[in-house]
Amino acid sequence: MGLAHRTACIQAMRTFTAGSVHRADDAKDANTDASSSADEPKKTLPQKASHIVRSILHGSEQVRQETRDTLSKVLARGKYVHELAMHRVKPGYMDEYKSVVAELYPRIVRNLSPKVKLVGSWETDIGDLDTAIHVWEYQGYRALSEAYSMYKTEPAYKELHQRLQPLLRERNSQVMLEFKFWPTHPPVTKGGVYELRSYTLKPGMLLEWEQNWRVGVECRRHHEEPMGAWFSQLGDLNQVHHLWQYPDLHVRKEVRESAWSENGWPETVLNTVPLIQSMSSRIMLPMAFSSLK
């Protein structure tokens, strides 16, 4: 491992350790606050019950505020909104499907750029077959809403969408934000294969996931190309997606095995596995018009 990459990995681990110390200090402060609250007037039984119910259903106001601040200022890069669109195509119709989207999606980009960009479009080669994955990038929620409105009202787009409908078994859309430490890769032609690794986390585990992967991605960056990482905001929640690129599956195997020799990577795996509720991996091939291919 090069000195610069080792230094980056070690620095990321130090940052993570410092964060753990701060969390321990926060816990001490919380205990102090709890002790001082003993002098406050005691709540009646109904008041206590109401407080417990509100905390369970909605969380305390302090927790809600800290969560909002953390997600907006710490986790998300805050520059763009991304959408993951998954289309499950009827068996035998993938070629016709790709012909329609090859006409539709570049037209959307030409007409709506720079507010709307297509990060990439892929066909699943290993995993859930007969599936197309598209990742869109919008300059905020207003650009997303404007694009959605245009899809529903412009005759040319409505016609192409109507041509798609008979070819599909199912559609799914998820609005996401990109992690601040892992910005989406700009357009590039590299060839090879892409892997989309999707994780459903246990509720409340996103912050801990981010803190560990902030270390992990630095430990793997010089072995492989991190193309993007997002966490869901609308649609299926508590989900994280990581996008990687490899020349081929053999290189993928070698890269993933070599990562275990990196300082910090085994700890990342050890700390994040307990956070996962379920996970999946898709090996994908880029479509001809994809910006990442």
Short mmCIF file of C-alpha atoms in Angstrom, two decimals:
data_model
loop_
_atom_site.label_atom_id
_atom_site.label_comp_id
_atom_site.label_asym_id
_atom_site.label_seq_id
_atom_site.Cartn_x
_atom_site.Cartn_y
_atom_site.Cartn_z
CA MET A 1 0.00 0.00 0.00
CA GLY A 2 1.34 3.47 -0.92
CA LEU A 3 2.32 5.87 1.85
CA ALA A 4 -0.30 8.43 0.86
CA HIS A 5 -3.14 5.89 0.91
CA ARG A 6 -1.95 4.38 4.20
CA THR A 7 -1.81 7.86 5.72
CA ALA A 8 -5.36 8.61 4.51
CA CYS A 9 -6.65 5.35 5.97
CA ILE A 10 -4.93 5.93 9.33
CA GLN A 11 -6.21 9.51 9.45
CA ALA A 12 -9.76 8.26 8.79
CA MET A 13 -9.43 5.77 11.66
CA ARG A 14 -8.19 8.53 13.99
CA THR A 15 -11.19 10.66 13.04
CA PHE A 16 -13.53 7.75 13.76
CA THR A 17 -11.84 7.14 17.14
CA ALA A 18 -12.15 10.80 18.03
CA GLY A 19 -15.83 10.64 17.19
CA SER A 20 -16.22 7.71 19.58
CA VAL A 21 -14.59 9.74 22.35
CA HIS A 22 -16.98 12.63 21.69
CA ARG A 23 -19.93 10.25 21.87
CA ALA A 24 -18.67 8.98 25.22
CA ASP A 25 -18.42 12.58 26.45
CA ASP A 26 -21.95 13.20 25.21
CA ALA A 27 -23.14 10.20 27.21
CA LYS A 28 -21.50 11.63 30.35
CA ASP A 29 -23.20 14.98 29.70
CA ALA A 30 -26.51 13.17 29.32
CA ASN A 31 -26.02 11.50 32.71
CA THR A 32 -25.24 14.89 34.25
CA ASP A 33 -28.39 16.34 32.75
CA ALA A 34 -30.37 13.41 34.11
CA SER A 35 -29.02 14.05 37.61
CA SER A 36 -29.87 17.73 37.49
CA SER A 37 -33.39 16.95 36.35
CA ALA A 38 -34.04 15.23 39.68
CA ASP A 39 -34.64 18.67 41.19
CA GLU A 40 -37.41 19.41 38.68
CA PRO A 41 -41.08 18.84 39.61
CA LYS A 42 -42.08 15.21 39.25
CA LYS A 43 -44.48 14.32 36.43
CA THR A 44 -47.82 12.74 37.23
CA LEU A 45 -48.42 9.19 35.99
CA PRO A 46 -50.51 10.32 32.98
CA GLN A 47 -47.82 12.86 32.06
CA LYS A 48 -45.14 10.18 32.24
CA ALA A 49 -47.21 7.84 30.09
CA SER A 50 -47.81 10.55 27.50
CA HIS A 51 -44.11 11.40 27.41
CA ILE A 52 -43.16 7.74 26.92
CA VAL A 53 -45.66 7.28 24.10
CA ARG A 54 -44.45 10.42 22.31
CA SER A 55 -40.85 9.31 22.66
CA ILE A 56 -41.59 5.87 21.27
CA LEU A 57 -43.66 7.11 18.35
CA HIS A 58 -41.79 10.26 17.44
CA GLY A 59 -38.58 10.38 19.47
CA SER A 60 -37.69 13.22 21.82
CA GLU A 61 -37.50 16.72 20.38
CA GLN A 62 -33.76 16.79 21.10
CA VAL A 63 -33.21 13.52 19.22
CA ARG A 64 -35.36 14.70 16.30
CA GLN A 65 -33.43 17.97 16.04
CA GLU A 66 -30.04 16.25 16.30
CA THR A 67 -31.10 13.74 13.65
CA ARG A 68 -32.21 16.48 11.26
CA ASP A 69 -29.00 18.43 11.80
CA THR A 70 -26.81 15.35 11.44
CA LEU A 71 -28.40 14.06 8.25
CA SER A 72 -28.33 17.44 6.54
CA LYS A 73 -24.91 18.63 7.67
CA VAL A 74 -22.85 15.49 8.25
CA LEU A 75 -24.11 12.66 6.07
CA ALA A 76 -25.28 14.27 2.84
CA ARG A 77 -23.13 16.16 0.40
CA GLY A 78 -26.14 18.44 -0.04
CA LYS A 79 -25.45 19.43 -3.64
CA TYR A 80 -27.74 17.04 -5.53
CA VAL A 81 -30.73 14.76 -5.18
CA HIS A 82 -30.43 11.35 -6.81
CA GLU A 83 -33.01 8.85 -7.96
CA LEU A 84 -32.57 5.11 -8.38
CA ALA A 85 -35.10 3.76 -10.89
CA MET A 86 -35.43 -0.01 -11.16
CA HIS A 87 -37.34 -1.52 -14.07
CA ARG A 88 -38.12 -5.24 -14.14
CA VAL A 89 -38.55 -6.14 -17.80
CA LYS A 90 -40.66 -8.98 -19.12
CA PRO A 91 -38.46 -11.91 -20.22
CA GLY A 92 -37.62 -11.66 -23.91
CA TYR A 93 -38.29 -7.91 -24.14
CA MET A 94 -34.98 -6.44 -22.93
CA ASP A 95 -33.69 -5.51 -26.41
CA GLU A 96 -36.90 -3.67 -27.23
CA TYR A 97 -36.82 -2.00 -23.81
CA LYS A 98 -33.24 -0.77 -24.32
CA SER A 99 -34.20 0.60 -27.73
CA VAL A 100 -36.96 2.74 -26.20
CA VAL A 101 -34.91 4.08 -23.26
CA ALA A 102 -31.99 4.79 -25.62
CA GLU A 103 -34.34 7.18 -27.39
CA LEU A 104 -36.10 8.57 -24.32
CA TYR A 105 -33.33 9.13 -21.74
CA PRO A 106 -30.77 11.03 -23.87
CA ARG A 107 -33.62 13.32 -24.98
CA ILE A 108 -34.46 14.08 -21.35
CA VAL A 109 -30.83 14.92 -20.62
CA ARG A 110 -30.53 17.19 -23.68
CA ASN A 111 -33.69 19.11 -22.80
CA LEU A 112 -33.24 19.40 -19.03
CA SER A 113 -29.47 19.66 -18.60
CA PRO A 114 -27.83 20.94 -16.42
CA LYS A 115 -30.68 20.56 -13.93
CA VAL A 116 -31.08 16.86 -14.74
CA LYS A 117 -28.30 14.41 -15.58
CA LEU A 118 -28.20 10.66 -16.09
CA VAL A 119 -25.45 9.18 -13.91
CA GLY A 120 -25.75 5.78 -15.53
CA SER A 121 -27.96 3.05 -16.96
CA TRP A 122 -27.22 -0.65 -16.62
CA GLU A 123 -28.64 -4.08 -17.32
CA THR A 124 -28.23 -6.68 -14.58
CA ASP A 125 -25.96 -9.54 -15.66
CA ILE A 126 -25.79 -11.42 -12.34
CA GLY A 127 -28.47 -11.08 -9.67
CA ASP A 128 -32.10 -10.27 -10.41
CA LEU A 129 -32.09 -10.79 -14.18
CA ASP A 130 -34.23 -8.96 -16.72
CA THR A 131 -33.72 -5.84 -14.63
CA ALA A 132 -32.57 -2.36 -15.66
CA ILE A 133 -31.06 0.11 -13.19
CA HIS A 134 -30.94 3.87 -13.82
CA VAL A 135 -29.41 6.51 -11.52
CA TRP A 136 -30.49 10.12 -12.12
CA GLU A 137 -29.02 13.31 -10.69
CA TYR A 138 -31.13 16.43 -10.04
CA GLN A 139 -30.11 19.88 -8.88
CA GLY A 140 -32.34 19.70 -5.85
CA TYR A 141 -35.94 18.69 -5.22
CA ARG A 142 -37.34 21.46 -7.42
CA ALA A 143 -35.53 20.07 -10.45
CA LEU A 144 -36.86 16.63 -9.55
CA SER A 145 -40.43 17.93 -9.36
CA GLU A 146 -40.09 19.84 -12.65
CA ALA A 147 -38.82 16.72 -14.41
CA TYR A 148 -41.66 14.60 -13.03
CA SER A 149 -44.18 17.19 -14.18
CA MET A 150 -42.71 17.25 -17.68
CA TYR A 151 -42.81 13.45 -17.95
CA LYS A 152 -46.57 13.58 -17.30
CA THR A 153 -47.49 16.52 -19.50
CA GLU A 154 -45.18 16.66 -22.55
CA PRO A 155 -46.71 14.60 -25.40
CA ALA A 156 -43.38 13.24 -26.68
CA TYR A 157 -42.37 11.90 -23.27
CA LYS A 158 -45.82 10.52 -22.56
CA GLU A 159 -45.71 8.60 -25.85
CA LEU A 160 -42.34 7.03 -25.09
CA HIS A 161 -43.37 6.14 -21.54
CA GLN A 162 -46.50 4.50 -22.94
CA ARG A 163 -44.28 2.42 -25.22
CA LEU A 164 -42.36 1.25 -22.17
CA GLN A 165 -45.33 0.14 -20.10
CA PRO A 166 -46.19 -3.09 -22.01
CA LEU A 167 -42.53 -4.19 -21.69
CA LEU A 168 -42.38 -4.00 -17.88
CA ARG A 169 -43.38 -6.32 -15.07
CA GLU A 170 -42.67 -3.86 -12.27
CA ARG A 171 -41.20 -0.41 -11.61
CA ASN A 172 -39.64 0.99 -8.45
CA SER A 173 -38.29 4.46 -7.69
CA GLN A 174 -36.21 5.63 -4.74
CA VAL A 175 -35.01 9.17 -4.00
CA MET A 176 -31.56 9.28 -2.41
CA LEU A 177 -28.84 11.60 -1.18
CA GLU A 178 -25.15 10.97 -1.77
CA PHE A 179 -22.76 10.58 1.15
CA LYS A 180 -20.53 13.59 1.67
CA PHE A 181 -17.36 11.47 1.83
CA TRP A 182 -18.21 9.56 -1.37
CA PRO A 183 -19.34 11.90 -4.19
CA THR A 184 -20.80 10.46 -7.38
CA HIS A 185 -18.20 9.83 -10.08
CA PRO A 186 -18.39 12.11 -13.16
CA PRO A 187 -19.00 10.57 -16.61
CA VAL A 188 -16.25 8.17 -17.69
CA THR A 189 -15.73 5.24 -20.04
CA LYS A 190 -13.82 2.43 -18.35
CA GLY A 191 -15.39 -0.74 -19.71
CA GLY A 192 -15.66 -3.84 -17.55
CA VAL A 193 -18.48 -4.46 -15.08
CA TYR A 194 -20.24 -2.47 -12.38
CA GLU A 195 -21.44 -3.77 -9.05
CA LEU A 196 -24.34 -2.27 -7.12
CA ARG A 197 -24.31 -3.44 -3.52
CA SER A 198 -27.52 -2.61 -1.67
CA TYR A 199 -27.95 -2.81 2.10
CA THR A 200 -31.08 -2.56 4.19
CA LEU A 201 -29.96 -1.33 7.60
CA LYS A 202 -31.61 -1.82 10.94
CA PRO A 203 -33.56 1.36 11.80
CA GLY A 204 -31.37 3.99 13.45
CA MET A 205 -28.05 2.59 12.20
CA LEU A 206 -27.31 5.02 9.35
CA LEU A 207 -25.02 7.33 11.33
CA GLU A 208 -22.90 4.45 12.58
CA TRP A 209 -22.74 3.06 9.03
CA GLU A 210 -21.46 6.37 7.71
CA GLN A 211 -18.81 6.70 10.40
CA ASN A 212 -17.39 3.25 9.67
CA TRP A 213 -17.55 3.49 5.89
CA ARG A 214 -15.81 6.86 5.98
CA VAL A 215 -12.82 4.81 7.13
CA GLY A 216 -13.50 1.81 4.91
CA VAL A 217 -13.66 3.67 1.60
CA GLU A 218 -10.24 5.25 2.22
CA CYS A 219 -8.79 1.79 2.83
CA ARG A 220 -10.11 0.52 -0.50
CA ARG A 221 -9.91 3.58 -2.72
CA HIS A 222 -6.54 2.75 -4.31
CA HIS A 223 -7.58 -0.88 -4.97
CA GLU A 224 -10.80 -0.17 -6.85
CA GLU A 225 -12.87 2.69 -8.23
CA PRO A 226 -15.65 3.89 -5.89
CA MET A 227 -18.28 5.27 -8.26
CA GLY A 228 -20.98 6.42 -5.85
CA ALA A 229 -22.77 5.84 -2.54
CA TRP A 230 -26.26 6.96 -1.56
CA PHE A 231 -28.79 6.58 1.25
CA SER A 232 -32.54 6.56 0.68
CA GLN A 233 -34.84 9.46 1.55
CA LEU A 234 -38.10 8.54 -0.21
CA GLY A 235 -39.35 5.12 -1.20
CA ASP A 236 -37.85 2.13 0.63
CA LEU A 237 -36.13 3.61 3.69
CA ASN A 238 -33.07 2.57 5.72
CA GLN A 239 -31.32 1.57 2.50
CA VAL A 240 -27.79 2.29 1.33
CA HIS A 241 -26.34 1.67 -2.12
CA HIS A 242 -22.65 1.45 -3.07
CA LEU A 243 -21.56 1.46 -6.72
CA TRP A 244 -18.18 -0.01 -7.76
CA GLN A 245 -16.42 -0.60 -11.09
CA TYR A 246 -14.05 -3.45 -12.02
CA PRO A 247 -12.32 -4.48 -15.26
CA ASP A 248 -13.76 -7.99 -14.84
CA LEU A 249 -14.92 -10.46 -12.19
CA HIS A 250 -11.45 -11.93 -11.68
CA VAL A 251 -10.03 -8.51 -10.80
CA ARG A 252 -13.01 -7.99 -8.49
CA LYS A 253 -12.08 -11.18 -6.63
CA GLU A 254 -8.44 -10.14 -6.29
CA VAL A 255 -9.30 -6.62 -5.18
CA ARG A 256 -11.73 -7.73 -2.52
CA GLU A 257 -9.27 -10.29 -1.15
CA SER A 258 -6.39 -7.79 -1.04
CA ALA A 259 -8.53 -5.32 0.92
CA TRP A 260 -8.25 -7.53 4.02
CA SER A 261 -4.56 -6.60 4.33
CA GLU A 262 -5.41 -2.90 4.68
CA ASN A 263 -5.33 -1.28 8.09
CA GLY A 264 -8.90 -0.39 9.00
CA TRP A 265 -10.77 -2.58 6.52
CA PRO A 266 -11.30 -5.63 8.80
CA GLU A 267 -12.58 -3.26 11.49
CA THR A 268 -15.01 -1.67 9.01
CA VAL A 269 -16.50 -5.07 8.18
CA LEU A 270 -16.61 -6.13 11.84
CA ASN A 271 -18.41 -2.94 12.85
CA THR A 272 -20.91 -2.75 9.98
CA VAL A 273 -22.09 -6.36 9.63
CA PRO A 274 -24.22 -6.13 12.82
CA LEU A 275 -25.95 -3.05 11.37
CA ILE A 276 -27.30 -4.92 8.32
CA GLN A 277 -30.78 -6.39 8.10
CA SER A 278 -30.37 -7.69 4.53
CA MET A 279 -28.12 -7.10 1.53
CA SER A 280 -27.84 -7.87 -2.17
CA SER A 281 -25.30 -7.60 -4.97
CA ARG A 282 -25.90 -6.99 -8.69
CA ILE A 283 -23.27 -7.30 -11.40
CA MET A 284 -24.32 -4.92 -14.17
CA LEU A 285 -23.33 -4.06 -17.73
CA PRO A 286 -23.67 -0.43 -18.87
CA MET A 287 -26.07 0.44 -21.67
CA ALA A 288 -24.68 2.16 -24.75
CA PHE A 289 -25.89 5.65 -23.75
CA SER A 290 -24.84 5.42 -20.08
CA SER A 291 -22.62 8.21 -18.75
CA LEU A 292 -20.72 5.66 -16.67
CA LYS A 293 -19.64 2.78 -18.90
#
